[in-house]
Short mmCIF file of C-alpha atoms in Angstrom, two decimals:
data_model
loop_
_atom_site.label_atom_id
_atom_site.label_comp_id
_atom_site.label_asym_id
_atom_site.label_seq_id
_atom_site.Cartn_x
_atom_site.Cartn_y
_atom_site.Cartn_z
CA MET A 1 0.00 0.00 0.00
CA ILE A 2 1.21 3.53 -0.73
CA HIS A 3 1.87 5.27 2.57
CA ARG A 4 1.15 8.93 3.04
CA ASN A 5 4.77 9.75 3.85
CA GLU A 6 5.96 8.18 0.58
CA ARG A 7 4.28 10.89 -1.49
CA ILE A 8 5.61 14.36 -2.17
CA LEU A 9 2.90 16.87 -1.24
CA ASN A 10 4.72 20.14 -1.90
CA ASN A 11 1.71 22.05 -3.22
CA ILE A 12 -0.28 24.20 -0.84
CA PRO A 13 -3.85 22.93 -0.25
CA VAL A 14 -6.51 24.04 -2.73
CA GLY A 15 -8.58 25.09 0.26
CA SER A 16 -9.37 24.08 3.82
CA LEU A 17 -10.45 20.42 3.65
CA GLY A 18 -14.06 19.42 4.24
CA ILE A 19 -15.76 16.02 3.91
CA ILE A 20 -19.51 15.63 3.52
CA PRO A 21 -20.70 12.00 3.73
CA VAL A 22 -24.26 12.06 2.40
CA ALA A 23 -26.74 9.96 4.43
CA GLY A 24 -25.92 6.30 3.91
CA CYS A 25 -22.17 6.86 3.51
CA GLU A 26 -21.39 7.88 7.11
CA GLU A 27 -19.42 4.76 8.04
CA MET A 28 -16.97 5.13 5.16
CA GLY A 29 -16.82 8.90 5.79
CA ASN A 30 -15.85 8.37 9.44
CA ARG A 31 -13.12 5.88 8.52
CA VAL A 32 -11.67 8.25 5.92
CA ASN A 33 -11.85 11.14 8.39
CA ASP A 34 -9.92 9.15 11.02
CA TYR A 35 -7.05 8.52 8.58
CA LEU A 36 -6.87 12.18 7.55
CA VAL A 37 -6.90 13.40 11.16
CA GLN A 38 -4.08 11.00 12.05
CA TRP A 39 -1.90 11.83 9.01
CA ARG A 40 -2.22 15.58 9.36
CA GLU A 41 -1.54 15.43 13.07
CA GLU A 42 1.74 13.66 12.28
CA SER A 43 2.81 16.21 9.64
CA VAL A 44 1.42 19.47 11.07
CA HIS A 45 4.80 20.50 12.54
CA LYS A 46 6.04 21.25 8.98
CA TYR A 47 3.33 23.85 8.38
CA LYS A 48 2.56 25.10 11.89
CA ASN A 49 3.49 28.75 11.32
CA ASP A 50 2.55 28.97 7.64
CA ILE A 51 -0.54 31.12 7.03
CA LEU A 52 -1.18 29.27 3.77
CA PHE A 53 -1.86 26.15 5.85
CA ASN A 54 -4.33 27.83 8.19
CA GLY A 55 -6.91 25.24 9.28
CA TYR A 56 -4.79 22.41 7.85
CA GLN A 57 -4.88 20.28 10.99
CA LYS A 58 -8.25 19.68 12.66
CA ASP A 59 -9.79 17.14 14.98
CA ASN A 60 -12.57 16.54 12.47
CA TYR A 61 -12.93 17.30 8.76
CA ILE A 62 -16.56 16.21 8.47
CA ILE A 63 -18.96 19.06 7.65
CA ASP A 64 -22.31 18.90 9.44
CA ALA A 65 -24.89 18.38 6.66
CA LYS A 66 -28.24 16.66 6.51
CA VAL A 67 -31.22 16.05 4.23
CA PRO A 68 -34.47 16.09 6.27
CA ARG A 69 -37.74 15.04 4.68
CA PHE A 70 -41.27 16.36 4.93
CA GLY A 71 -44.23 14.05 5.52
CA SER A 72 -44.97 14.14 1.79
CA GLY A 73 -41.59 12.55 1.03
CA GLU A 74 -40.07 15.79 -0.28
CA ALA A 75 -36.71 16.86 1.14
CA LYS A 76 -34.15 19.64 1.38
CA GLY A 77 -30.40 19.81 1.88
CA ILE A 78 -29.01 21.74 4.86
CA ILE A 79 -25.38 22.55 5.67
CA GLU A 80 -25.01 23.60 9.30
CA GLU A 81 -21.63 25.40 9.07
CA SER A 82 -19.69 27.70 6.76
CA VAL A 83 -18.11 26.12 3.68
CA ARG A 84 -16.81 29.35 2.14
CA GLY A 85 -13.44 28.78 0.49
CA LYS A 86 -13.32 25.08 1.38
CA ASP A 87 -12.18 22.19 -0.80
CA LEU A 88 -15.17 19.88 -0.36
CA TYR A 89 -15.36 16.11 -0.91
CA ILE A 90 -18.94 14.83 -1.00
CA MET A 91 -19.19 11.06 -0.53
CA VAL A 92 -22.31 9.19 -1.60
CA ASP A 93 -23.32 5.51 -1.70
CA VAL A 94 -26.20 5.33 -4.18
CA LEU A 95 -26.76 1.63 -3.44
CA ASN A 96 -27.49 1.88 0.29
CA TYR A 97 -31.04 0.56 0.32
CA SER A 98 -31.03 0.10 4.12
CA LEU A 99 -32.08 3.74 4.63
CA THR A 100 -35.80 4.44 4.80
CA TYR A 101 -38.06 7.49 4.82
CA SER A 102 -41.74 8.08 5.44
CA LEU A 103 -44.02 8.84 2.51
CA SER A 104 -47.58 9.69 3.57
CA GLY A 105 -47.32 7.24 6.45
CA LYS A 106 -45.74 4.48 4.33
CA THR A 107 -42.12 3.36 4.74
CA ASN A 108 -39.99 3.67 1.60
CA HIS A 109 -36.49 2.27 1.11
CA MET A 110 -34.12 4.71 -0.57
CA SER A 111 -33.32 3.93 -4.19
CA PRO A 112 -30.30 5.10 -6.22
CA ASP A 113 -32.53 7.90 -7.55
CA ASP A 114 -33.20 9.11 -3.98
CA HIS A 115 -29.49 9.12 -3.10
CA PHE A 116 -28.57 10.98 -6.28
CA GLN A 117 -31.24 13.56 -5.56
CA ASN A 118 -29.82 13.97 -2.03
CA LEU A 119 -26.36 14.54 -3.52
CA LYS A 120 -27.75 17.32 -5.70
CA ARG A 121 -29.53 18.85 -2.70
CA ILE A 122 -26.25 19.03 -0.77
CA ILE A 123 -24.46 20.59 -3.78
CA ALA A 124 -27.30 23.11 -4.12
CA SER A 125 -27.10 24.03 -0.44
CA ILE A 126 -23.39 24.86 -0.85
CA GLY A 127 -24.61 27.75 -2.97
CA GLY A 128 -21.39 28.25 -4.94
CA LYS A 129 -19.45 29.32 -1.83
CA ALA A 130 -16.91 26.45 -1.82
CA ARG A 131 -13.49 26.79 -3.45
CA ARG A 132 -13.94 23.43 -5.17
CA ILE A 133 -16.50 20.61 -5.14
CA ASN A 134 -15.40 16.99 -5.60
CA VAL A 135 -17.82 14.05 -5.65
CA ILE A 136 -16.68 10.60 -4.55
CA MET A 137 -19.30 8.18 -5.84
CA PRO A 138 -17.84 4.64 -5.60
CA PHE A 139 -20.68 3.04 -7.57
CA LEU A 140 -21.29 5.39 -10.48
CA TYR A 141 -24.98 6.28 -10.57
CA GLU A 142 -26.80 4.60 -13.49
CA SER A 143 -23.48 3.24 -14.81
CA ARG A 144 -25.22 0.11 -16.11
CA GLN A 145 -27.17 2.36 -18.49
CA HIS A 146 -24.06 3.72 -20.22
CA LYS A 147 -24.91 3.15 -23.87
CA ARG A 148 -27.97 3.34 -26.05
CA SER A 149 -29.68 0.47 -27.84
CA SER A 150 -32.57 1.77 -29.96
CA ARG A 151 -34.73 4.39 -28.18
CA GLU A 152 -33.35 4.44 -24.62
CA SER A 153 -32.31 7.07 -22.14
CA LEU A 154 -28.60 7.63 -21.47
CA ASP A 155 -28.97 8.06 -17.73
CA CYS A 156 -25.32 7.94 -16.66
CA ALA A 157 -24.19 10.53 -19.19
CA LEU A 158 -27.08 12.79 -18.18
CA ALA A 159 -26.21 12.47 -14.49
CA LEU A 160 -22.55 13.37 -15.10
CA GLN A 161 -23.51 16.44 -17.14
CA GLU A 162 -25.97 17.48 -14.44
CA LEU A 163 -23.26 17.32 -11.73
CA VAL A 164 -20.80 19.34 -13.82
CA ALA A 165 -23.50 21.94 -14.57
CA MET A 166 -24.02 22.29 -10.80
CA GLY A 167 -20.35 23.16 -10.29
CA VAL A 168 -18.67 19.82 -9.54
CA ASP A 169 -14.99 19.91 -10.54
CA ASN A 170 -13.92 16.28 -10.01
CA ILE A 171 -15.82 13.00 -9.98
CA ILE A 172 -14.05 9.99 -8.45
CA THR A 173 -15.58 6.57 -8.97
CA PHE A 174 -14.45 2.95 -8.68
CA ASP A 175 -14.42 0.36 -11.44
CA ALA A 176 -16.91 2.16 -13.68
CA HIS A 177 -19.00 -0.31 -15.69
CA ASP A 178 -17.75 1.43 -18.84
CA PRO A 179 -15.20 4.26 -18.29
CA ARG A 180 -15.98 5.67 -21.75
CA VAL A 181 -19.04 7.31 -20.24
CA GLN A 182 -16.65 10.09 -19.18
CA ASN A 183 -16.85 11.27 -22.81
CA ALA A 184 -20.08 12.98 -21.72
CA ILE A 185 -17.97 15.46 -19.69
CA PRO A 186 -14.67 15.71 -21.61
CA LEU A 187 -13.53 18.97 -19.98
CA SER A 188 -14.06 17.91 -16.36
CA GLY A 189 -12.14 15.71 -13.93
CA PHE A 190 -13.23 12.06 -13.96
CA GLU A 191 -11.22 9.22 -12.41
CA THR A 192 -12.17 5.56 -12.23
CA VAL A 193 -10.09 3.65 -9.69
CA THR A 194 -9.48 -0.11 -9.62
CA PRO A 195 -9.24 -2.02 -6.32
CA ALA A 196 -7.06 -4.79 -7.85
CA TYR A 197 -4.40 -4.41 -5.13
CA GLN A 198 -6.96 -4.79 -2.34
CA PHE A 199 -8.34 -7.94 -3.98
CA ILE A 200 -4.91 -9.55 -4.18
CA LYS A 201 -4.12 -8.54 -0.60
CA GLY A 202 -7.46 -9.93 0.65
CA LEU A 203 -6.97 -13.18 -1.27
CA LEU A 204 -3.43 -13.71 0.06
CA GLN A 205 -4.64 -13.15 3.62
CA PHE A 206 -7.61 -15.51 3.10
CA VAL A 207 -5.68 -18.28 1.31
CA PRO A 208 -2.17 -18.54 2.83
CA ASP A 209 -1.30 -21.64 0.75
CA LEU A 210 -2.08 -20.01 -2.62
CA LYS A 211 0.48 -20.63 -5.40
CA LEU A 212 0.71 -17.59 -7.64
CA ASP A 213 2.11 -19.01 -10.86
CA SER A 214 0.67 -20.02 -14.23
CA GLU A 215 0.72 -23.73 -13.35
CA HIS A 216 -1.49 -23.34 -10.27
CA PHE A 217 -3.52 -20.13 -10.64
CA MET A 218 -5.66 -18.52 -13.35
CA ALA A 219 -7.73 -15.35 -13.82
CA ILE A 220 -11.18 -15.77 -15.35
CA SER A 221 -13.44 -13.18 -16.95
CA PRO A 222 -17.14 -14.14 -16.62
CA ASP A 223 -18.10 -12.15 -19.74
CA GLU A 224 -16.73 -9.91 -22.50
CA GLY A 225 -17.12 -6.74 -20.42
CA ALA A 226 -14.76 -7.91 -17.67
CA THR A 227 -12.01 -9.12 -20.01
CA GLY A 228 -9.85 -6.04 -19.41
CA ARG A 229 -9.82 -6.67 -15.64
CA ALA A 230 -8.80 -10.32 -16.05
CA VAL A 231 -6.12 -9.43 -18.65
CA TYR A 232 -4.66 -6.81 -16.29
CA LEU A 233 -4.56 -9.23 -13.35
CA ALA A 234 -3.04 -11.99 -15.49
CA ASN A 235 -0.31 -9.65 -16.78
CA VAL A 236 0.59 -8.25 -13.37
CA LEU A 237 0.69 -11.70 -11.72
CA GLY A 238 2.25 -13.50 -14.68
CA ILE A 239 -0.55 -16.09 -14.96
CA ASP A 240 -2.91 -17.31 -17.70
CA MET A 241 -6.41 -16.00 -18.21
CA GLY A 242 -9.60 -17.36 -19.69
CA MET A 243 -12.96 -15.84 -20.51
CA PHE A 244 -16.59 -16.76 -20.91
CA TYR A 245 -18.93 -15.05 -23.30
CA LYS A 246 -22.68 -14.95 -22.89
CA ARG A 247 -24.86 -16.55 -25.54
CA ARG A 248 -28.18 -14.70 -25.37
CA ASP A 249 -31.65 -15.29 -26.77
CA TYR A 250 -32.28 -12.11 -28.76
CA THR A 251 -35.83 -13.14 -29.60
CA ARG A 252 -37.06 -12.58 -26.01
CA ILE A 253 -36.79 -9.89 -23.34
CA VAL A 254 -37.01 -10.84 -19.64
CA ASN A 255 -36.79 -8.12 -16.97
CA GLY A 256 -35.60 -5.64 -19.58
CA ARG A 257 -32.79 -7.84 -20.93
CA ASN A 258 -32.24 -10.66 -23.42
CA PRO A 259 -31.93 -13.84 -21.31
CA ILE A 260 -28.61 -15.70 -21.22
CA VAL A 261 -28.83 -19.12 -22.86
CA ALA A 262 -25.31 -20.34 -21.99
CA HIS A 263 -21.78 -19.29 -21.05
CA GLU A 264 -19.14 -20.41 -23.58
CA PHE A 265 -15.49 -20.70 -22.48
CA LEU A 266 -12.34 -19.52 -24.28
CA GLY A 267 -8.91 -20.23 -22.79
CA SER A 268 -6.40 -22.85 -21.73
CA SER A 269 -7.14 -25.75 -19.38
CA VAL A 270 -8.22 -24.94 -15.82
CA GLU A 271 -7.81 -28.53 -14.61
CA GLY A 272 -6.32 -28.68 -11.10
CA LYS A 273 -5.84 -24.89 -10.91
CA ASP A 274 -7.16 -22.39 -8.40
CA VAL A 275 -9.07 -19.67 -10.27
CA ILE A 276 -10.31 -16.17 -9.50
CA ILE A 277 -13.37 -14.89 -11.35
CA ILE A 278 -13.09 -11.09 -11.48
CA ASP A 279 -15.88 -8.65 -12.35
CA ASP A 280 -17.10 -5.17 -11.46
CA MET A 281 -20.22 -6.33 -9.59
CA ILE A 282 -22.15 -9.31 -8.30
CA SER A 283 -25.83 -8.51 -8.75
CA SER A 284 -28.12 -11.54 -8.52
CA GLY A 285 -25.07 -13.81 -8.73
CA ASP A 286 -26.52 -16.12 -11.39
CA SER A 287 -23.72 -15.43 -13.88
CA ILE A 288 -20.92 -15.97 -11.33
CA LEU A 289 -22.46 -19.23 -10.09
CA ASP A 290 -23.06 -20.53 -13.61
CA VAL A 291 -19.44 -19.73 -14.52
CA ALA A 292 -18.21 -21.43 -11.31
CA LYS A 293 -20.30 -24.51 -12.15
CA GLN A 294 -18.77 -24.72 -15.62
CA LEU A 295 -15.27 -24.28 -14.22
CA LYS A 296 -15.91 -27.16 -11.82
CA GLU A 297 -17.07 -29.30 -14.74
CA ARG A 298 -13.71 -28.48 -16.35
CA LYS A 299 -12.04 -29.78 -13.14
CA ALA A 300 -10.89 -26.47 -11.65
CA ASN A 301 -9.64 -26.70 -8.06
CA ARG A 302 -10.68 -23.86 -5.71
CA ILE A 303 -12.81 -21.08 -7.15
CA PHE A 304 -12.83 -17.52 -5.79
CA ALA A 305 -15.00 -14.63 -7.00
CA ALA A 306 -13.90 -11.00 -6.69
CA ALA A 307 -16.11 -8.01 -7.51
CA THR A 308 -15.81 -4.36 -6.54
CA PHE A 309 -19.50 -4.17 -5.66
CA GLY A 310 -21.41 -6.96 -3.97
CA LEU A 311 -25.09 -6.15 -4.49
CA PHE A 312 -26.48 -9.67 -3.81
CA THR A 313 -29.90 -8.51 -4.98
CA ASN A 314 -31.50 -11.96 -4.57
CA GLY A 315 -30.05 -12.73 -1.15
CA LEU A 316 -27.25 -15.02 0.00
CA ASP A 317 -28.98 -18.43 0.03
CA LYS A 318 -27.63 -19.56 -3.33
CA PHE A 319 -24.09 -18.50 -2.32
CA ASP A 320 -24.41 -20.38 0.98
CA GLN A 321 -25.41 -23.46 -0.97
CA ALA A 322 -22.56 -23.03 -3.46
CA TYR A 323 -20.08 -22.76 -0.57
CA GLU A 324 -21.48 -25.85 1.15
CA GLU A 325 -21.30 -27.82 -2.09
CA GLY A 326 -17.68 -26.75 -2.66
CA LEU A 327 -18.56 -24.78 -5.78
CA LEU A 328 -17.23 -21.46 -4.41
CA HIS A 329 -14.47 -21.20 -1.81
CA GLY A 330 -14.50 -17.45 -1.27
CA ILE A 331 -16.12 -14.17 -2.33
CA LEU A 332 -14.28 -10.86 -2.17
CA THR A 333 -16.06 -7.51 -2.43
CA THR A 334 -15.28 -4.04 -1.07
CA ASN A 335 -16.85 -1.84 1.60
CA LEU A 336 -17.44 0.93 -0.97
CA ILE A 337 -21.17 0.17 -0.84
CA TYR A 338 -23.53 -0.97 1.91
CA GLN A 339 -22.83 -4.44 3.30
CA THR A 340 -25.47 -6.34 5.26
CA PRO A 341 -24.53 -7.84 8.66
CA GLU A 342 -25.50 -11.24 7.20
CA LEU A 343 -22.91 -10.87 4.43
CA LEU A 344 -20.15 -9.83 6.83
CA SER A 345 -20.84 -12.89 9.00
CA ARG A 346 -20.40 -15.44 6.19
CA PRO A 347 -17.28 -17.66 6.53
CA TYR A 348 -16.58 -17.46 2.78
CA TYR A 349 -16.78 -13.66 2.60
CA VAL A 350 -13.67 -11.45 2.44
CA ASN A 351 -14.23 -7.74 3.08
CA CYS A 352 -11.71 -5.54 1.22
CA ASP A 353 -11.48 -2.21 3.05
CA LEU A 354 -10.96 0.78 0.72
CA SER A 355 -11.24 3.58 3.31
CA LYS A 356 -7.47 4.20 3.51
CA TYR A 357 -7.30 4.30 -0.28
CA VAL A 358 -10.12 6.87 -0.47
CA ALA A 359 -8.36 8.94 2.23
CA LEU A 360 -5.13 8.90 0.17
CA VAL A 361 -7.03 10.13 -2.90
CA ILE A 362 -8.65 12.96 -0.92
CA ASP A 363 -5.39 13.98 0.77
CA THR A 364 -3.52 14.04 -2.56
CA LEU A 365 -6.22 15.96 -4.43
CA ASN A 366 -6.47 18.51 -1.63
CA HIS A 367 -2.75 19.23 -2.21
CA ASP A 368 -3.31 19.28 -5.99
CA GLY A 369 -0.90 16.35 -6.19
CA SER A 370 -0.62 13.71 -8.89
CA LEU A 371 -2.84 10.64 -8.61
CA SER A 372 -0.80 8.56 -11.09
CA ASP A 373 0.94 6.39 -8.48
CA ILE A 374 -2.31 5.82 -6.60
CA LEU A 375 -4.33 4.91 -9.70
CA ASP A 376 -1.79 2.35 -10.98
CA PRO A 377 -1.40 -0.47 -8.44
CA SER A 378 0.85 -2.78 -10.51
CA SER A 379 4.08 -2.10 -8.57
CA ARG A 380 2.28 -2.50 -5.23
CA ILE A 381 0.72 -5.80 -6.37
CA GLN A 382 4.12 -7.15 -7.41
CA ASP A 383 5.64 -6.02 -4.11
CA ILE A 384 2.99 -7.75 -1.98
CA VAL A 385 3.22 -10.93 -4.11
CA GLU A 386 7.00 -10.96 -3.65
CA ARG A 387 6.61 -10.62 0.10
CA PHE A 388 4.00 -13.40 0.11
CA LYS A 389 6.32 -15.73 -1.82
CA ASN A 390 9.10 -14.95 0.64
CA GLY A 391 6.89 -16.18 3.47
CA GLU A 392 6.21 -12.74 5.01
CA GLU A 393 2.91 -12.20 6.79
CA ILE A 394 0.53 -10.02 4.78
CA GLU A 395 -1.14 -7.34 6.90
#
């Protein structure tokens, strides 16, 4: 992992740092805040008497903001303290469905639309007084609707343009479904970050007897869209990769999509090898489980699934069954979105914590520093693999 003291932060801060975790993202916001408080406490002696660093070190960088709702379900954004001249980082988890609100006496769970609307309310309540507005949206809102087939709305592109029109300078997201959606805002800051390092670290901690070479380990892409992720992992680790492609029935539409008829495999033999299936998200989990089943039929050894976002929209029962049957040995997802207590309690689940990574991004951007080293994890992956092979404990 890149440590804060390994980076050169010579630039003066863009503005006094402020973090606004929108409702539903408080846990990640608090973790990020703790890292920033600790780091700046350790380095404050360098800037103690410099007026340009006034307000650099604080006990808390979180700005008091809330979005109360009326009985009708309508809402408003309120910021309880001054944000004039601040460099603001608004964090939002659009997939946190655990939050509820009252609508004419009925209980509603918050949808991605509700969270996105709350984000806009907070930006509107800033009223143009901040020095800079940055949005950290780990799961990019509407990113699954990134391209048009026939007469369809382009929701993700519209959302990005809306944020930029409201004064947002930078948008930071993780593992965007299709990064080319940034073409909708070509003159604005847009970064999509990959958690590949955290996956490898989590896997090495979870499987201490893993053999990371092409004879014993393989990266698998479950579909065409995830091929780039599997190719990257295979190249960095020096292993083989294989891919499945989805054969669909284009004569029917089920739940808005053409149903998958079968997964066809392309690649070298997986017999006797441990494999990692890597994707951007696990939604219902049907694709991952079907791919795992086919890999088992091809005599793969242990099968692990890694995805940046674990949605588990149809519950965990089928994953419990797959684990009990020896189909899946482990599932790795990040804490960038809401995780249920049930998921965290599963013996096969590996939680990859990204809060330190997000804190590094915020700290670097606040200093107007380069993100290049943070965005490219290849050297860090090779370093941790080398330490693992040398028998060092991975922490």
